[in-house]
JSON list of C-alpha atoms in Angstrom, two decimals:
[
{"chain": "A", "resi": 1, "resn": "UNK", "atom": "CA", "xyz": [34.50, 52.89, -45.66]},
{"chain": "A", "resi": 2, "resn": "UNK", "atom": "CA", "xyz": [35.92, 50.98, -48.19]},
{"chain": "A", "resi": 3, "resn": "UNK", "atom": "CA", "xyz": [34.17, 50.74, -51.92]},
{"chain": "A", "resi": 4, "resn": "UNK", "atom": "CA", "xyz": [34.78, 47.20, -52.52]},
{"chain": "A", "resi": 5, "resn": "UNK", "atom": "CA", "xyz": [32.77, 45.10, -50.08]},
{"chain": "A", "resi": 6, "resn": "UNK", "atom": "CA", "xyz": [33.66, 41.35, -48.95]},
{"chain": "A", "resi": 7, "resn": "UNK", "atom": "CA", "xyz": [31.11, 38.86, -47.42]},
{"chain": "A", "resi": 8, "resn": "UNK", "atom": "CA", "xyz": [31.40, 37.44, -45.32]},
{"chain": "A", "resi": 9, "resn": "UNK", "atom": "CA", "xyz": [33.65, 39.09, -43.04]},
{"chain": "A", "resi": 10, "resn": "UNK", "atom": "CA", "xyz": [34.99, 36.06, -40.91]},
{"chain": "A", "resi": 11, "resn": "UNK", "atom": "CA", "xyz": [34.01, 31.99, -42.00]},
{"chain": "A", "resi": 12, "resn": "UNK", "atom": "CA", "xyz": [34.55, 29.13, -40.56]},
{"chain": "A", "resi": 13, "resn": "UNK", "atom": "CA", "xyz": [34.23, 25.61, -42.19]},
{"chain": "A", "resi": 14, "resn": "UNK", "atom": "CA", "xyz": [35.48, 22.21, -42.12]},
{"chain": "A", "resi": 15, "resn": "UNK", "atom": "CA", "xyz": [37.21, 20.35, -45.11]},
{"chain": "A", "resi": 16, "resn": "UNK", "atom": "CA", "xyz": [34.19, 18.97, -46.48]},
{"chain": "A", "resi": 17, "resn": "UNK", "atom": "CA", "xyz": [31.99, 22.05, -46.77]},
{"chain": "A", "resi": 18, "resn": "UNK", "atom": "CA", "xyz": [31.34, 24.04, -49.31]},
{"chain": "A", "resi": 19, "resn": "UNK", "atom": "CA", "xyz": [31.06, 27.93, -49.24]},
{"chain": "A", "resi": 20, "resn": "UNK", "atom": "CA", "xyz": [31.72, 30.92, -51.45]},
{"chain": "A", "resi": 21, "resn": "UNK", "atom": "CA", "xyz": [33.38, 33.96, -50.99]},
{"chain": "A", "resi": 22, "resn": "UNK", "atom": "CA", "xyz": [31.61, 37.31, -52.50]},
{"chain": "A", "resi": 23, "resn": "UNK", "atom": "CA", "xyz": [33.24, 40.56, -53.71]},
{"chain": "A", "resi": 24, "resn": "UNK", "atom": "CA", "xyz": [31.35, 43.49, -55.18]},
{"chain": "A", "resi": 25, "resn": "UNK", "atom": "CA", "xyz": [32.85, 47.21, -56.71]},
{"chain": "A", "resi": 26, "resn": "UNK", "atom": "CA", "xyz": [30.60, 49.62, -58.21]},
{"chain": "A", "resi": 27, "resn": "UNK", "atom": "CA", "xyz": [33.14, 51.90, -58.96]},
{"chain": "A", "resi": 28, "resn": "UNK", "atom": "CA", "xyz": [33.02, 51.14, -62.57]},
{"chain": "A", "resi": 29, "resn": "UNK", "atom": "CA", "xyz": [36.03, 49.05, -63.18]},
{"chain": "A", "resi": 30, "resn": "UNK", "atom": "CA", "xyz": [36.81, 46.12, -65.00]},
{"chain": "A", "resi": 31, "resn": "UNK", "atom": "CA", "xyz": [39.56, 44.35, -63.30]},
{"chain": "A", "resi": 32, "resn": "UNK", "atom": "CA", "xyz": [38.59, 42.24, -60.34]},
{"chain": "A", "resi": 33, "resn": "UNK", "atom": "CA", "xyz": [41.44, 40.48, -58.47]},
{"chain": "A", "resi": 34, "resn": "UNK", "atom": "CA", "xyz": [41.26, 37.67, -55.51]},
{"chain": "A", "resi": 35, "resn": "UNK", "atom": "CA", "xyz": [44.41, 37.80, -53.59]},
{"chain": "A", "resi": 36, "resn": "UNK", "atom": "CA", "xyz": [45.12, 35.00, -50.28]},
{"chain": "A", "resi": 37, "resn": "UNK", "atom": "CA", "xyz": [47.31, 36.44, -47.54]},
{"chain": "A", "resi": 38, "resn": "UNK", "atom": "CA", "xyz": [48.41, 33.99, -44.77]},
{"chain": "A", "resi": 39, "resn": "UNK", "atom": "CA", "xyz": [49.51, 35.84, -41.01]},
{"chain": "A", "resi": 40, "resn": "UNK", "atom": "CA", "xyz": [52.53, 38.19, -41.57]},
{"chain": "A", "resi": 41, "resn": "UNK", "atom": "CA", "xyz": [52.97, 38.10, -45.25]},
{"chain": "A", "resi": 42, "resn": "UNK", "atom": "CA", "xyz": [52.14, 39.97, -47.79]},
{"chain": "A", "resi": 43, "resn": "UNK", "atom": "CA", "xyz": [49.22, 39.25, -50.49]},
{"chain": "A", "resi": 44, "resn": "UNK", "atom": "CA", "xyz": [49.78, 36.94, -52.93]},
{"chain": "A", "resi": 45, "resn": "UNK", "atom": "CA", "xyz": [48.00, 36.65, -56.16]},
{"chain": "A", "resi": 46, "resn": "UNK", "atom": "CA", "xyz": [45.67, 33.87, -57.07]},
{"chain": "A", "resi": 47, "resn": "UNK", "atom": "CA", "xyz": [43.33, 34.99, -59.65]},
{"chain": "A", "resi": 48, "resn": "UNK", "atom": "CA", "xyz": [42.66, 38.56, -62.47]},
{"chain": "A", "resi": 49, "resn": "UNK", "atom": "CA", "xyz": [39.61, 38.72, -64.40]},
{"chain": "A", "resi": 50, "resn": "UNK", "atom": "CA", "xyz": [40.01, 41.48, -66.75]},
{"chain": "A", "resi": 51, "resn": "UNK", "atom": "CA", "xyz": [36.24, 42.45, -68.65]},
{"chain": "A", "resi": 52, "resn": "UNK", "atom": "CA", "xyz": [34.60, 39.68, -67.11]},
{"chain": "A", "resi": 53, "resn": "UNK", "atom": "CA", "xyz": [37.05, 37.16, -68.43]},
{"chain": "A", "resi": 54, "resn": "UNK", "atom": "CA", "xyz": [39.68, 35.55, -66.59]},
{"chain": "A", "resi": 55, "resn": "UNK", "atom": "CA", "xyz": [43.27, 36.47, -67.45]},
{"chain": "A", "resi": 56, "resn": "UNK", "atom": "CA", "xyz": [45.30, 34.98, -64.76]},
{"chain": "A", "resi": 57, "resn": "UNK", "atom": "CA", "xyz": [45.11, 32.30, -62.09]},
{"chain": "A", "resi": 58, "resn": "UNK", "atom": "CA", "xyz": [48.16, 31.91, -60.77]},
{"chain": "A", "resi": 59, "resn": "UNK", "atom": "CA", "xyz": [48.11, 28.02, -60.53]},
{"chain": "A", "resi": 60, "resn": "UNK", "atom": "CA", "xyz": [45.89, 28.12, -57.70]},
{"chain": "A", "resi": 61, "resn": "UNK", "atom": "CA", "xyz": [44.71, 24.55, -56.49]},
{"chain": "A", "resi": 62, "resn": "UNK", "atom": "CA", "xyz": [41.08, 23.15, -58.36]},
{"chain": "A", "resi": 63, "resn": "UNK", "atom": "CA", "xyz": [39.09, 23.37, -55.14]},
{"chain": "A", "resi": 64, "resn": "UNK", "atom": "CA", "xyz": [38.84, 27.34, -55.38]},
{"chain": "A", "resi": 65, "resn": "UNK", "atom": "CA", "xyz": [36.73, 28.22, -58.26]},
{"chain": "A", "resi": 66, "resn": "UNK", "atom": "CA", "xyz": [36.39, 31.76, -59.10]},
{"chain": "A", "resi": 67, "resn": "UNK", "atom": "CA", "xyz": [33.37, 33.74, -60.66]},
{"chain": "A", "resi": 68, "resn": "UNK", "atom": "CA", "xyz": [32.68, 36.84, -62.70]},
{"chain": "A", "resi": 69, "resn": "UNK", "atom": "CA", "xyz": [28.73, 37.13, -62.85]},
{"chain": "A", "resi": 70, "resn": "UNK", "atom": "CA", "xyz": [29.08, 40.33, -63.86]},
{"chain": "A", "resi": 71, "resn": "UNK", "atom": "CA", "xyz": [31.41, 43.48, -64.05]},
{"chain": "A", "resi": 72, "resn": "UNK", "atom": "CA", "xyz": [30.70, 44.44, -60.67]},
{"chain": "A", "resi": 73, "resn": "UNK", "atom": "CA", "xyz": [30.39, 41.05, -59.11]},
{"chain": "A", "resi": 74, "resn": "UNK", "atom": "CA", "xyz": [33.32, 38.58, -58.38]},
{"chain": "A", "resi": 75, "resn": "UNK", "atom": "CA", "xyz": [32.92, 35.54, -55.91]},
{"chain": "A", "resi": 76, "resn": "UNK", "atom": "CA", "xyz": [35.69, 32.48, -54.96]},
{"chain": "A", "resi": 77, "resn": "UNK", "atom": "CA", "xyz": [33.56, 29.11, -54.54]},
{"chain": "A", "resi": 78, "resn": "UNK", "atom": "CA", "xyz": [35.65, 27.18, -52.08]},
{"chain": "A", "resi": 79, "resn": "UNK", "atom": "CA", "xyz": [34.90, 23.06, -51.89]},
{"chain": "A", "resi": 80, "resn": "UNK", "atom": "CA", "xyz": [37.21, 20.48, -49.89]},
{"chain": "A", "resi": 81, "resn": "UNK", "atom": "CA", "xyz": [39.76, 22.68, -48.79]},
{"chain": "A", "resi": 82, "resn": "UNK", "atom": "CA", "xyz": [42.57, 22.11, -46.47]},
{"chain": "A", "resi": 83, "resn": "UNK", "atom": "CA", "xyz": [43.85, 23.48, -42.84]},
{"chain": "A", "resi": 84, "resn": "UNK", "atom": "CA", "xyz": [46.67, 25.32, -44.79]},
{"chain": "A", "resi": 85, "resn": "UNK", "atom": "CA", "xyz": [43.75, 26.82, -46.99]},
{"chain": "A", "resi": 86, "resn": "UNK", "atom": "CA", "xyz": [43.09, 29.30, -43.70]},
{"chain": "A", "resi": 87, "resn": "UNK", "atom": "CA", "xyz": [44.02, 32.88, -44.41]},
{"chain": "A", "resi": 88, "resn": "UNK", "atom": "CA", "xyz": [42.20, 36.60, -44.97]},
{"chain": "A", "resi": 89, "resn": "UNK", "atom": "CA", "xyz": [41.28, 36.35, -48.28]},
{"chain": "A", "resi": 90, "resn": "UNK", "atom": "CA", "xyz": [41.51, 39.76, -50.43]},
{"chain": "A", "resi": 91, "resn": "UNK", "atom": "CA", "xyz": [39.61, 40.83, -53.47]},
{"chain": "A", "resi": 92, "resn": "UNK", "atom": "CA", "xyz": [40.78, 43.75, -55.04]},
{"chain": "A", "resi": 93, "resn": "UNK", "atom": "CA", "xyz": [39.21, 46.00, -58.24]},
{"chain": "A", "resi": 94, "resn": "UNK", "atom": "CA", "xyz": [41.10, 48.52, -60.44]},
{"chain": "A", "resi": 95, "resn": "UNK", "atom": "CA", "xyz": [40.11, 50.80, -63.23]},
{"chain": "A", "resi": 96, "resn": "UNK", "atom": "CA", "xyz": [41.46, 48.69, -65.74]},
{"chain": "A", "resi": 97, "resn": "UNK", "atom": "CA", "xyz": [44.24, 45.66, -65.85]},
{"chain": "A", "resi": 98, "resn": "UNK", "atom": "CA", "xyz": [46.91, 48.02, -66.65]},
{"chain": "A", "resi": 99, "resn": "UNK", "atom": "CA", "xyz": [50.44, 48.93, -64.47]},
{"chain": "A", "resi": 100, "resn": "UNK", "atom": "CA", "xyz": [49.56, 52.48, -63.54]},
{"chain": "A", "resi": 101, "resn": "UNK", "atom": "CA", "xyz": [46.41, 51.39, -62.10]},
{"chain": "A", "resi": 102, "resn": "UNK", "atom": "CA", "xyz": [45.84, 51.14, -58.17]},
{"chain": "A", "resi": 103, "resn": "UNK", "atom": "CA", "xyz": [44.29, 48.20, -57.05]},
{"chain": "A", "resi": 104, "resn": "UNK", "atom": "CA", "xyz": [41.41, 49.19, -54.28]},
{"chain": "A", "resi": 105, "resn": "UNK", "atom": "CA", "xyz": [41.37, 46.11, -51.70]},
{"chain": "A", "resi": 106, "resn": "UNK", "atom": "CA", "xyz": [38.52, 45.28, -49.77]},
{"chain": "A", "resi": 107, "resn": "UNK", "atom": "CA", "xyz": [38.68, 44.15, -45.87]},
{"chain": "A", "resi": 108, "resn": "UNK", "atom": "CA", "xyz": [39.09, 40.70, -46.73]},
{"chain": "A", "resi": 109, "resn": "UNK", "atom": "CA", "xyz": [37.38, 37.78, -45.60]},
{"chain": "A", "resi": 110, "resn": "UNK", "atom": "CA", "xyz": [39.24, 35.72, -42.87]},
{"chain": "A", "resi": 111, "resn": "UNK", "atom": "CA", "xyz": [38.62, 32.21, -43.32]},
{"chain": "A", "resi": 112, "resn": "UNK", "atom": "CA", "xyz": [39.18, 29.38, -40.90]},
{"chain": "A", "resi": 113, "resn": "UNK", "atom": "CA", "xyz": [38.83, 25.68, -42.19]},
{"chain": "A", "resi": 114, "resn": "UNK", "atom": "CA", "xyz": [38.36, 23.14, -39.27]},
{"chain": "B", "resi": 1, "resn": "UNK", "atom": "CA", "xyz": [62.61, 39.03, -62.03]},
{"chain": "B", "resi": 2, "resn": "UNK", "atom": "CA", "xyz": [60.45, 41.87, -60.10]},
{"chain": "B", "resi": 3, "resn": "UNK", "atom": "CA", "xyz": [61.53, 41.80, -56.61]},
{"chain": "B", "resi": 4, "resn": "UNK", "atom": "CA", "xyz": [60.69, 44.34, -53.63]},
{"chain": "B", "resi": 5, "resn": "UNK", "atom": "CA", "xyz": [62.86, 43.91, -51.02]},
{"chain": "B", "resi": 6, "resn": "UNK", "atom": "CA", "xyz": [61.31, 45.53, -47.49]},
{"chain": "B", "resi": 7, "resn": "UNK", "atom": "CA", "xyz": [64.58, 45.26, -45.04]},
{"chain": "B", "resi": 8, "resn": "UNK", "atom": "CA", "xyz": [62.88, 45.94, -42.05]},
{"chain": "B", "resi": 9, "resn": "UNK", "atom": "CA", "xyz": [60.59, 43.47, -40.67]},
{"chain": "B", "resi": 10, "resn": "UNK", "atom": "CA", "xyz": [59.20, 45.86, -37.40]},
{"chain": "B", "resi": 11, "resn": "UNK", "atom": "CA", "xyz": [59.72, 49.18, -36.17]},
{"chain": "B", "resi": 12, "resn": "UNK", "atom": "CA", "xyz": [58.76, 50.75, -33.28]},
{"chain": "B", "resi": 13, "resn": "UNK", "atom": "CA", "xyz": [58.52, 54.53, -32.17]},
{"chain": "B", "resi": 14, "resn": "UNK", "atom": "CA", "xyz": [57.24, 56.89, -29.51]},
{"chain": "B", "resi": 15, "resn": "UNK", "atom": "CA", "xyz": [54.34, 59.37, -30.97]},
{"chain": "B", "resi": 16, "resn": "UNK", "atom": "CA", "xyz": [55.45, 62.33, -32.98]},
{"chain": "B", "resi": 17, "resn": "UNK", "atom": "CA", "xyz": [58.84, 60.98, -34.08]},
{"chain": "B", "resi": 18, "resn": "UNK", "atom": "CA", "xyz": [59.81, 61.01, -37.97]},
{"chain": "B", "resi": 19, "resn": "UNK", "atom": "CA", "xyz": [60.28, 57.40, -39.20]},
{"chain": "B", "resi": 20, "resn": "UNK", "atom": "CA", "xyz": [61.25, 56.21, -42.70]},
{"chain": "B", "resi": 21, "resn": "UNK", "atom": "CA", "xyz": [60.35, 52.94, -43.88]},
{"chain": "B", "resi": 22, "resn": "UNK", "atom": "CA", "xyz": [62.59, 51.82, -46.72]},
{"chain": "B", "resi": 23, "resn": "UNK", "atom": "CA", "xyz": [61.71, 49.71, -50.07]},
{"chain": "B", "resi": 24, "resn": "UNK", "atom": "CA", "xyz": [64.35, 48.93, -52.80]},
{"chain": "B", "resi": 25, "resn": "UNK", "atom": "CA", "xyz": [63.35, 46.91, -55.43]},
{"chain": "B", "resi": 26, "resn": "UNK", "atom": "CA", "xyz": [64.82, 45.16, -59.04]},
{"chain": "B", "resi": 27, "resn": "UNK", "atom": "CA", "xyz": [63.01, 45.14, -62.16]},
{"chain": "B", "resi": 28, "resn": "UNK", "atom": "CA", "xyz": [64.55, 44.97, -66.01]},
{"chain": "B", "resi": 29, "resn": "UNK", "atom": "CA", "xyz": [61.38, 46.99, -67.59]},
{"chain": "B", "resi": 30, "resn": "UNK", "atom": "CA", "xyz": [61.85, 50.85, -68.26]},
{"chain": "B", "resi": 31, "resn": "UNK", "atom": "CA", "xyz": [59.06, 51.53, -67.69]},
{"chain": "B", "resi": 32, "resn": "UNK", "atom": "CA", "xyz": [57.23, 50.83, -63.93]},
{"chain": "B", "resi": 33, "resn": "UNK", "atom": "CA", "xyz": [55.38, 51.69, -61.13]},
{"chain": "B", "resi": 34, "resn": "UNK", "atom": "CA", "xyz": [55.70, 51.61, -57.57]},
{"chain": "B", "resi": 35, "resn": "UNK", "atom": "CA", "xyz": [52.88, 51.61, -54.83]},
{"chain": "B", "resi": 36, "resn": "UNK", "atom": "CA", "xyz": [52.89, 51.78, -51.03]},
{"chain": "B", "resi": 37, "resn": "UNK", "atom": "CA", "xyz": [49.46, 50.75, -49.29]},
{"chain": "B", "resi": 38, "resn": "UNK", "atom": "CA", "xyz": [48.71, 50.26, -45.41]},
{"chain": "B", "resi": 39, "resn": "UNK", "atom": "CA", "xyz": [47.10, 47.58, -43.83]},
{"chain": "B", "resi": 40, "resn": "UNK", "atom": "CA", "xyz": [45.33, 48.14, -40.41]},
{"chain": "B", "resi": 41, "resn": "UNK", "atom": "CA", "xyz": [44.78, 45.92, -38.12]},
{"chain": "B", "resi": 42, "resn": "UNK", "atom": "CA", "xyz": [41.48, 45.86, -39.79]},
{"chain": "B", "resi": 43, "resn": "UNK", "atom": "CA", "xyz": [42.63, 44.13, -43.03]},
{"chain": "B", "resi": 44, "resn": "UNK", "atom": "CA", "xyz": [41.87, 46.15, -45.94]},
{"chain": "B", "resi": 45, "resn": "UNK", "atom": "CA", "xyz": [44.92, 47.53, -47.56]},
{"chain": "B", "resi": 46, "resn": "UNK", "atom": "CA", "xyz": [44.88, 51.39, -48.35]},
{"chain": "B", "resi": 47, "resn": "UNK", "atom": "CA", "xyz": [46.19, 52.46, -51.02]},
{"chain": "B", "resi": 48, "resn": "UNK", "atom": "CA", "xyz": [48.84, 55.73, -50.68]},
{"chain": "B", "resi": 49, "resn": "UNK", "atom": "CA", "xyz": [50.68, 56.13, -53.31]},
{"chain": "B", "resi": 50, "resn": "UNK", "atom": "CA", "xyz": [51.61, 55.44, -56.96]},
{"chain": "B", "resi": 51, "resn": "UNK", "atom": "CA", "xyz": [54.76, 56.50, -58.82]},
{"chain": "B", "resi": 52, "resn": "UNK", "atom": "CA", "xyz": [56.09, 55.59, -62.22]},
{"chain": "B", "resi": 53, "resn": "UNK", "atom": "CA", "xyz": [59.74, 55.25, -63.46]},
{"chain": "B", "resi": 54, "resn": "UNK", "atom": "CA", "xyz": [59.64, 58.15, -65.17]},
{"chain": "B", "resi": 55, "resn": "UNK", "atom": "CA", "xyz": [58.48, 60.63, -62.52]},
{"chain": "B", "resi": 56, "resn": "UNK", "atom": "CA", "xyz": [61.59, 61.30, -59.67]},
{"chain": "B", "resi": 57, "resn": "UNK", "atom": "CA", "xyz": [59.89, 64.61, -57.93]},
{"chain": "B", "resi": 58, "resn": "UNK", "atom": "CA", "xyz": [59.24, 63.33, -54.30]},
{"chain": "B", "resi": 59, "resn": "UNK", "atom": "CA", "xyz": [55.87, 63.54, -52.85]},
{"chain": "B", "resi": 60, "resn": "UNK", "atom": "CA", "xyz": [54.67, 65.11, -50.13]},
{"chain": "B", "resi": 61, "resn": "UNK", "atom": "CA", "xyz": [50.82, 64.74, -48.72]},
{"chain": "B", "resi": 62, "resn": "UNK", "atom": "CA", "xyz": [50.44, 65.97, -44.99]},
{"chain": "B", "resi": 63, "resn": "UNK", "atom": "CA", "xyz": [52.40, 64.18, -43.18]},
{"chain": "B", "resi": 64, "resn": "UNK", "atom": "CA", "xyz": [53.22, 61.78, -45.17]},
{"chain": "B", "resi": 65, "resn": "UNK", "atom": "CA", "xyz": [56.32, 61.68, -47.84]},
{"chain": "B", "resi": 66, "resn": "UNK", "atom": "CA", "xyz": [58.15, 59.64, -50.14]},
{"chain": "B", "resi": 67, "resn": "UNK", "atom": "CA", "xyz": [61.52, 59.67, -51.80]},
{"chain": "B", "resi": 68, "resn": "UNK", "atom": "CA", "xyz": [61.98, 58.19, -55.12]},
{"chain": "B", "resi": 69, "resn": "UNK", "atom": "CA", "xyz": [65.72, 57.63, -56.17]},
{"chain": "B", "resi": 70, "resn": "UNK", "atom": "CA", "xyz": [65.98, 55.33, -59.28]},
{"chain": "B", "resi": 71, "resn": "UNK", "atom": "CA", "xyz": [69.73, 55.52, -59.16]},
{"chain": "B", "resi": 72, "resn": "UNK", "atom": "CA", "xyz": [69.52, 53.32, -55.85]},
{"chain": "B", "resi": 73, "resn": "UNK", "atom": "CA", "xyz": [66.58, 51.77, -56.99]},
{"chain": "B", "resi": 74, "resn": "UNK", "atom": "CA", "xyz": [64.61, 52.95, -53.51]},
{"chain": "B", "resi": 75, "resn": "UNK", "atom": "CA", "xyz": [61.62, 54.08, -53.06]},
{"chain": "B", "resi": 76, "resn": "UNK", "atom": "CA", "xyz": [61.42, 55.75, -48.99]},
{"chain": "B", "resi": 77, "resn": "UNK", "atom": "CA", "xyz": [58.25, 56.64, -47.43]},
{"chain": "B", "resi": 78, "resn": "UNK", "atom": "CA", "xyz": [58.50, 58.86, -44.42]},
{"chain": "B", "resi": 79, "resn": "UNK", "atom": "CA", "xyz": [55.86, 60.06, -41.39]},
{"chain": "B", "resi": 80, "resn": "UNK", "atom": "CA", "xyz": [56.70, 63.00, -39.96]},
{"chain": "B", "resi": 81, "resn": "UNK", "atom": "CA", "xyz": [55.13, 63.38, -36.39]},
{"chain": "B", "resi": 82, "resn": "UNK", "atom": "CA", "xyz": [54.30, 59.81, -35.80]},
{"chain": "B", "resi": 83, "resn": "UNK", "atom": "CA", "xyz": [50.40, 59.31, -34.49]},
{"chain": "B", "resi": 84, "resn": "UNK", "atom": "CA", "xyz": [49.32, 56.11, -32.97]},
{"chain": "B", "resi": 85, "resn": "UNK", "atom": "CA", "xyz": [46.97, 55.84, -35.93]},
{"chain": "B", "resi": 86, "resn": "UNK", "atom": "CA", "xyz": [49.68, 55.15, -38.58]},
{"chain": "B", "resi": 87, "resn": "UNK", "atom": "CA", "xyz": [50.19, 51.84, -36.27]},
{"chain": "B", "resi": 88, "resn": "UNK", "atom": "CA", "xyz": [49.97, 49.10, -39.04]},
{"chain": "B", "resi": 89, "resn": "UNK", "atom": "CA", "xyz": [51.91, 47.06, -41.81]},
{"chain": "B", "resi": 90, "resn": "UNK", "atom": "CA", "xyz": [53.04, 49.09, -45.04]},
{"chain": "B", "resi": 91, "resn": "UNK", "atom": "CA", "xyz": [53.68, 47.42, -48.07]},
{"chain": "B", "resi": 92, "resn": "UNK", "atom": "CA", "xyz": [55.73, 48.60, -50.87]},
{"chain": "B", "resi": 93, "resn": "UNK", "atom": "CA", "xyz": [54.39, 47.06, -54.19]},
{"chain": "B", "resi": 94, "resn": "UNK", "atom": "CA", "xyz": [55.92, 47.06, -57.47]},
{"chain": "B", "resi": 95, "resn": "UNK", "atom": "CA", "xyz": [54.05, 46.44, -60.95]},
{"chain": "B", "resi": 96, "resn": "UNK", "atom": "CA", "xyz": [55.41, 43.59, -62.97]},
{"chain": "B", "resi": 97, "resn": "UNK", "atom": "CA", "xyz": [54.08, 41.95, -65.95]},
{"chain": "B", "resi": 98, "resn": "UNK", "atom": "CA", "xyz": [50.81, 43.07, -64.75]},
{"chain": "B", "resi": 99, "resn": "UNK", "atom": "CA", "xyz": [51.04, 41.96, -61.48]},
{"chain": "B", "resi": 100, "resn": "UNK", "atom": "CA", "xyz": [51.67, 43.45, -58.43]},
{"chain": "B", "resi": 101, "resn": "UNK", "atom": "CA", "xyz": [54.92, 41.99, -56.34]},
{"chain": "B", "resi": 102, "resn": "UNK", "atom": "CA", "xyz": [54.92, 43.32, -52.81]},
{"chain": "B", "resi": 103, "resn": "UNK", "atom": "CA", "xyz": [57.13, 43.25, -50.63]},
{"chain": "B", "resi": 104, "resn": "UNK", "atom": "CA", "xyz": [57.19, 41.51, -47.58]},
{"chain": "B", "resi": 105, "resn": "UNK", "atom": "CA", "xyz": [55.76, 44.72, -45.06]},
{"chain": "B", "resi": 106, "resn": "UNK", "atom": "CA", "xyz": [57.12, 46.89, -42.04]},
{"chain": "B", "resi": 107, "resn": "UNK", "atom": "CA", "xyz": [55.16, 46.50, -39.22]},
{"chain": "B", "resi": 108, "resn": "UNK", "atom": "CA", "xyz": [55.02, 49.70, -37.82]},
{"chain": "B", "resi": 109, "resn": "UNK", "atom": "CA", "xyz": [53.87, 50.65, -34.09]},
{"chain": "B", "resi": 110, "resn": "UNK", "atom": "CA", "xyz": [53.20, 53.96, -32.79]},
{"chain": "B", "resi": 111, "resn": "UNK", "atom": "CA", "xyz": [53.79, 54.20, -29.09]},
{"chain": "B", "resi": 112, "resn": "UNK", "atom": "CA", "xyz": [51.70, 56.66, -27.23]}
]
């Protein structure tokens, strides 16, 4: 079983919607990451929150909002998004935001938009 | 630039062959780290292994090994005695600026 949990698992939602994606750790650490992966490439980085605080978003699109409620908490509102917005969507937590740091994933949640 | 360069898109084996899936990468800092983490069909991504610049010893955990050679700038992971179970994409990940820069993934299938 994997320690950081994603909900929901699978979503579905058309372009007017609005939803929100939610990522918990209680492993203790303070780097949350949200990471979009579309079929057959690798993760790519959107957003870092490093102590609650957000340290990088990686010039993702206004119409994902991310959240830090808490050091154990991270969720991705989602409003208006597109057909090309469909992909598993990863969060990922590491001990702190430093190099030598693995990033645990969790399974992702795979998100259809209509 | 940080780059991780994953040559071979699929592979595919019979159970209980050796296969090596290879990762060279670029980077301009001295100081580095490389990762290599599975994805199952599942999703999640598994983390395997870490190494930094500094530390050449290979690694060896069950079946699983990996060759580090910073003179070619590679970083090899090998399974020896195949299982259907390792069926899945590896990805070999570099840390850059804080950031990790995968590569693109080896789909790997295990034939029974």
């Amino acid at each position: 079983d994997t320690e950081v949990t994603q909900t929901p698992k699978h979503l579905v939602m058309g372009m007017t919607n609005k939803k929100s994606l939610k990522c918990e750790q209680h492993m203790g650490h303070r780097a949350m990451y949200w990471y979009k992966q579309k079929a057959k490439k690798p993760p790519e980085l959107m957003f870092v929150y490093s102590y609650e605080k957000l340290s990088i978003n990686e010039s993702v699109p206004s119409r994902f909002s991310p959240e830090c409620p808490n050091s154990s908490l991270l969720n991705l509102h989602l409003h208006a998004l597109q057909p090309e917005d469909s992909a598993l969507y990863l969060c990922a937590s590491s001990q702190y935001r430093v190099s030598n740091q693995p990033q645990h994933f969790g399974d992702g949640t795979r998100l259809s938009i209509l | 630039a940080q780059k991780v360069t994953q040559a071979q898109t699929e592979i595919s084996v019979v159970e209980k062959e050796d296969v090596t899936l290879d990762c060279v990468y670029e980077t301009r800092d001295t100081t580095y780290y490389l990762f290599w983490y599975k994805q199952p069909p599942s999703g999640e991504l598994v983390f395997l292994i870490r190494r930094n610049s500094f530390d050449e010893q290979n690694e060896i955990s069950g079946r699983y090994s990996w060759n580090f050679q910073k003179s070619t700038s590679s970083f090899n992971f090998t399974i020896t005695a195949s299982q259907v179970v390792d069926s899945a994409v590896y990805f070999c990940a570099l840390e850059g600026a804080q950031k990790l820069v995968f590569g693109q993934g080896t789909r790997l299938t295990i034939n029974p």
